[in-house]
C-alpha cells in the first residue's frame, strides 16, 4: 500500500463560486473589512470579534494555526470570509473545521455549503470524520450544520471561553461514508 502524504491543512480549493487559499498576513485589511460588521457576530459566542483588537488576536491565532483559509468570491476575487482546519481539539481520526465566517451578502445561499463541501471533501481524504464545534445557543450556525448534513454527537459538550464568558458547545460530525 502506498503511503499517503501528510494532511495539507492549507490547500487551495476551487469551487464553482468560491476559491479558498492559505491565509497570508497581507489578507488582514480585506478580512477585517468583512469581520468589522457587528451583525456577523450577533449570535456568535465571540460576539465582540468585530472589534479590531479582538479580531487582531483572532487573525494572529488563525495565522499561527497553520490551517486557516481565506475565502474569496471566485468571480470578483473579493475576500468574503475565512475558515480553518485544526486537529488539536478533535479526537484521533478527526479534524475540526471551524472559525468560519462570511460577509452577510453571502448568507442564506449556497456559499457556506460550497465552502464546507470543498473543505470536507479535502479532509475526508485523510480523516474518518470532520467535526464542527458550535456554540450551543448559536442557532444560526447549528441550522447551517444541519443543512450540510452534520449529525449532532451526544455526550461531547466542551466549554470554551468566548468573549470572557464560559460558552458550552455542541459537536456535529460528518463521517466518511462506509464502503
One Martini backbone bead per residue (centre of mass of N, CA, C, O) as a GRO file, in nm:
protein
  179
    1UNK     BB    1   0.095   0.037   0.023
    2UNK     BB    2   0.067   0.362  -0.023
    3UNK     BB    3   0.188   0.637   0.110
    4UNK     BB    4   0.057   0.911   0.257
    5UNK     BB    5   0.054   1.219   0.274
    6UNK     BB    6   0.027   1.470   0.456
    7UNK     BB    7  -0.180   1.687   0.571
    8UNK     BB    8  -0.329   1.961   0.405
    9UNK     BB    9  -0.419   2.260   0.582
   10UNK     BB   10  -0.345   2.459   0.302
   11UNK     BB   11  -0.523   2.462   0.058
   12UNK     BB   12  -0.636   2.485  -0.270
   13UNK     BB   13  -0.983   2.569  -0.333
   14UNK     BB   14  -1.212   2.507  -0.608
   15UNK     BB   15  -1.511   2.634  -0.712
   16UNK     BB   16  -1.776   2.780  -0.861
   17UNK     BB   17  -1.776   3.058  -0.642
   18UNK     BB   18  -1.511   2.967  -0.486
   19UNK     BB   19  -1.193   3.052  -0.315
   20UNK     BB   20  -0.936   2.876  -0.147
   21UNK     BB   21  -0.668   3.001   0.069
   22UNK     BB   22  -0.406   3.082   0.225
   23UNK     BB   23  -0.337   3.265   0.481
   24UNK     BB   24  -0.221   3.606   0.486
   25UNK     BB   25  -0.105   3.897   0.605
   26UNK     BB   26  -0.228   4.063   0.351
   27UNK     BB   27  -0.541   3.991   0.445
   28UNK     BB   28  -0.627   4.176   0.676
   29UNK     BB   29  -0.793   4.414   0.559
   30UNK     BB   30  -1.013   4.246   0.410
   31UNK     BB   31  -1.103   4.072   0.656
   32UNK     BB   32  -1.177   4.302   0.849
   33UNK     BB   33  -1.394   4.431   0.670
   34UNK     BB   34  -1.582   4.193   0.726
   35UNK     BB   35  -1.559   4.155   1.051
   36UNK     BB   36  -1.667   4.461   1.128
   37UNK     BB   37  -1.948   4.328   1.140
   38UNK     BB   38  -2.157   4.288   1.407
   39UNK     BB   39  -2.379   4.094   1.276
   40UNK     BB   40  -2.204   3.841   1.245
   41UNK     BB   41  -2.173   3.817   1.587
   42UNK     BB   42  -2.451   3.833   1.737
   43UNK     BB   43  -2.481   3.489   1.794
   44UNK     BB   44  -2.202   3.465   1.884
   45UNK     BB   45  -1.997   3.398   2.145
   46UNK     BB   46  -1.792   3.605   1.984
   47UNK     BB   47  -1.940   3.911   1.979
   48UNK     BB   48  -1.645   4.091   1.969
   49UNK     BB   49  -1.490   4.032   1.684
   50UNK     BB   50  -1.532   4.323   1.539
   51UNK     BB   51  -1.307   4.418   1.704
   52UNK     BB   52  -0.991   4.490   1.640
   53UNK     BB   53  -0.835   4.359   1.883
   54UNK     BB   54  -0.984   4.089   1.865
   55UNK     BB   55  -0.922   4.029   1.564
   56UNK     BB   56  -0.616   4.029   1.585
   57UNK     BB   57  -0.608   3.770   1.755
   58UNK     BB   58  -0.759   3.590   1.558
   59UNK     BB   59  -0.556   3.628   1.325
   60UNK     BB   60  -0.307   3.523   1.473
   61UNK     BB   61  -0.426   3.242   1.530
   62UNK     BB   62  -0.474   3.170   1.236
   63UNK     BB   63  -0.179   3.183   1.149
   64UNK     BB   64  -0.072   2.976   1.373
   65UNK     BB   65  -0.243   2.716   1.288
   66UNK     BB   66  -0.194   2.626   0.973
   67UNK     BB   67  -0.536   2.623   0.865
   68UNK     BB   68  -0.604   2.885   0.716
   69UNK     BB   69  -0.869   3.020   0.511
   70UNK     BB   70  -0.944   3.213   0.246
   71UNK     BB   71  -1.236   3.368   0.113
   72UNK     BB   72  -1.343   3.389  -0.230
   73UNK     BB   73  -1.475   3.536  -0.488
   74UNK     BB   74  -1.434   3.411  -0.796
   75UNK     BB   75  -1.528   3.650  -0.982
   76UNK     BB   76  -1.372   3.900  -0.802
   77UNK     BB   77  -1.163   3.824  -0.547
   78UNK     BB   78  -1.313   3.879  -0.299
   79UNK     BB   79  -1.318   3.899   0.030
   80UNK     BB   80  -1.562   3.690   0.247
   81UNK     BB   81  -1.365   3.509   0.438
   82UNK     BB   82  -1.326   3.226   0.676
   83UNK     BB   83  -1.137   2.921   0.755
   84UNK     BB   84  -1.058   2.606   0.946
   85UNK     BB   85  -0.815   2.381   1.038
   86UNK     BB   86  -0.816   2.145   1.336
   87UNK     BB   87  -0.679   1.877   1.541
   88UNK     BB   88  -0.649   1.951   1.856
   89UNK     BB   89  -0.975   1.899   1.950
   90UNK     BB   90  -0.970   1.633   1.828
   91UNK     BB   91  -0.996   1.316   1.757
   92UNK     BB   92  -0.901   1.044   1.645
   93UNK     BB   93  -0.972   1.072   1.295
   94UNK     BB   94  -0.996   1.388   1.323
   95UNK     BB   95  -1.124   1.711   1.210
   96UNK     BB   96  -1.151   2.049   1.238
   97UNK     BB   97  -1.407   2.279   1.148
   98UNK     BB   98  -1.370   2.643   1.171
   99UNK     BB   99  -1.406   2.983   1.212
  100UNK     BB  100  -1.647   3.067   1.040
  101UNK     BB  101  -1.692   3.342   0.803
  102UNK     BB  102  -1.931   3.570   0.646
  103UNK     BB  103  -2.054   3.776   0.453
  104UNK     BB  104  -2.381   3.872   0.445
  105UNK     BB  105  -2.416   3.854   0.127
  106UNK     BB  106  -2.361   3.514   0.174
  107UNK     BB  107  -2.616   3.452   0.302
  108UNK     BB  108  -2.857   3.186   0.243
  109UNK     BB  109  -2.702   3.028   0.044
  110UNK     BB  110  -2.438   2.832  -0.110
  111UNK     BB  111  -2.162   2.911   0.015
  112UNK     BB  112  -2.127   2.741   0.273
  113UNK     BB  113  -2.165   2.468   0.136
  114UNK     BB  114  -1.925   2.494  -0.056
  115UNK     BB  115  -1.702   2.530   0.148
  116UNK     BB  116  -1.759   2.268   0.308
  117UNK     BB  117  -1.741   2.068   0.077
  118UNK     BB  118  -1.445   2.122   0.009
  119UNK     BB  119  -1.325   2.069   0.295
  120UNK     BB  120  -1.438   1.787   0.343
  121UNK     BB  121  -1.326   1.639   0.097
  122UNK     BB  122  -1.036   1.688   0.171
  123UNK     BB  123  -1.031   1.563   0.466
  124UNK     BB  124  -1.149   1.266   0.386
  125UNK     BB  125  -0.867   1.168   0.272
  126UNK     BB  126  -0.754   1.142   0.595
  127UNK     BB  127  -1.031   1.123   0.743
  128UNK     BB  128  -1.323   0.991   0.902
  129UNK     BB  129  -1.377   1.285   1.035
  130UNK     BB  130  -1.576   1.578   1.075
  131UNK     BB  131  -1.572   1.859   1.297
  132UNK     BB  132  -1.810   2.077   1.481
  133UNK     BB  133  -1.792   2.360   1.695
  134UNK     BB  134  -2.089   2.480   1.854
  135UNK     BB  135  -2.267   2.698   1.986
  136UNK     BB  136  -2.542   2.617   2.160
  137UNK     BB  137  -2.691   2.916   2.086
  138UNK     BB  138  -2.612   2.896   1.770
  139UNK     BB  139  -2.857   2.865   1.554
  140UNK     BB  140  -2.742   2.943   1.282
  141UNK     BB  141  -2.508   2.726   1.282
  142UNK     BB  142  -2.680   2.478   1.339
  143UNK     BB  143  -2.851   2.493   1.082
  144UNK     BB  144  -2.614   2.481   0.886
  145UNK     BB  145  -2.521   2.198   0.969
  146UNK     BB  146  -2.783   2.050   0.893
  147UNK     BB  147  -2.781   2.131   0.588
  148UNK     BB  148  -2.489   1.965   0.546
  149UNK     BB  149  -2.515   1.686   0.741
  150UNK     BB  150  -2.494   1.717   1.035
  151UNK     BB  151  -2.422   1.531   1.338
  152UNK     BB  152  -2.510   1.500   1.650
  153UNK     BB  153  -2.305   1.460   1.939
  154UNK     BB  154  -2.336   1.289   2.207
  155UNK     BB  155  -2.148   1.381   2.507
  156UNK     BB  156  -2.009   1.638   2.352
  157UNK     BB  157  -1.948   1.932   2.573
  158UNK     BB  158  -1.774   2.180   2.540
  159UNK     BB  159  -1.589   2.451   2.703
  160UNK     BB  160  -1.549   2.794   2.612
  161UNK     BB  161  -1.387   3.091   2.591
  162UNK     BB  162  -1.612   3.370   2.519
  163UNK     BB  163  -1.588   3.686   2.577
  164UNK     BB  164  -1.536   3.598   2.896
  165UNK     BB  165  -1.725   3.335   2.858
  166UNK     BB  166  -1.870   3.054   2.917
  167UNK     BB  167  -1.913   2.814   2.632
  168UNK     BB  168  -2.119   2.599   2.524
  169UNK     BB  169  -2.087   2.309   2.315
  170UNK     BB  170  -2.139   2.147   2.013
  171UNK     BB  171  -2.121   1.841   1.810
  172UNK     BB  172  -2.049   1.790   1.476
  173UNK     BB  173  -2.071   1.532   1.213
  174UNK     BB  174  -1.875   1.407   0.933
  175UNK     BB  175  -1.858   1.107   0.764
  176UNK     BB  176  -1.734   0.852   0.627
  177UNK     BB  177  -1.826   0.651   0.407
  178UNK     BB  178  -1.925   0.343   0.373
  179UNK     BB  179  -1.808   0.063   0.182
   0.00000   0.00000   0.00000
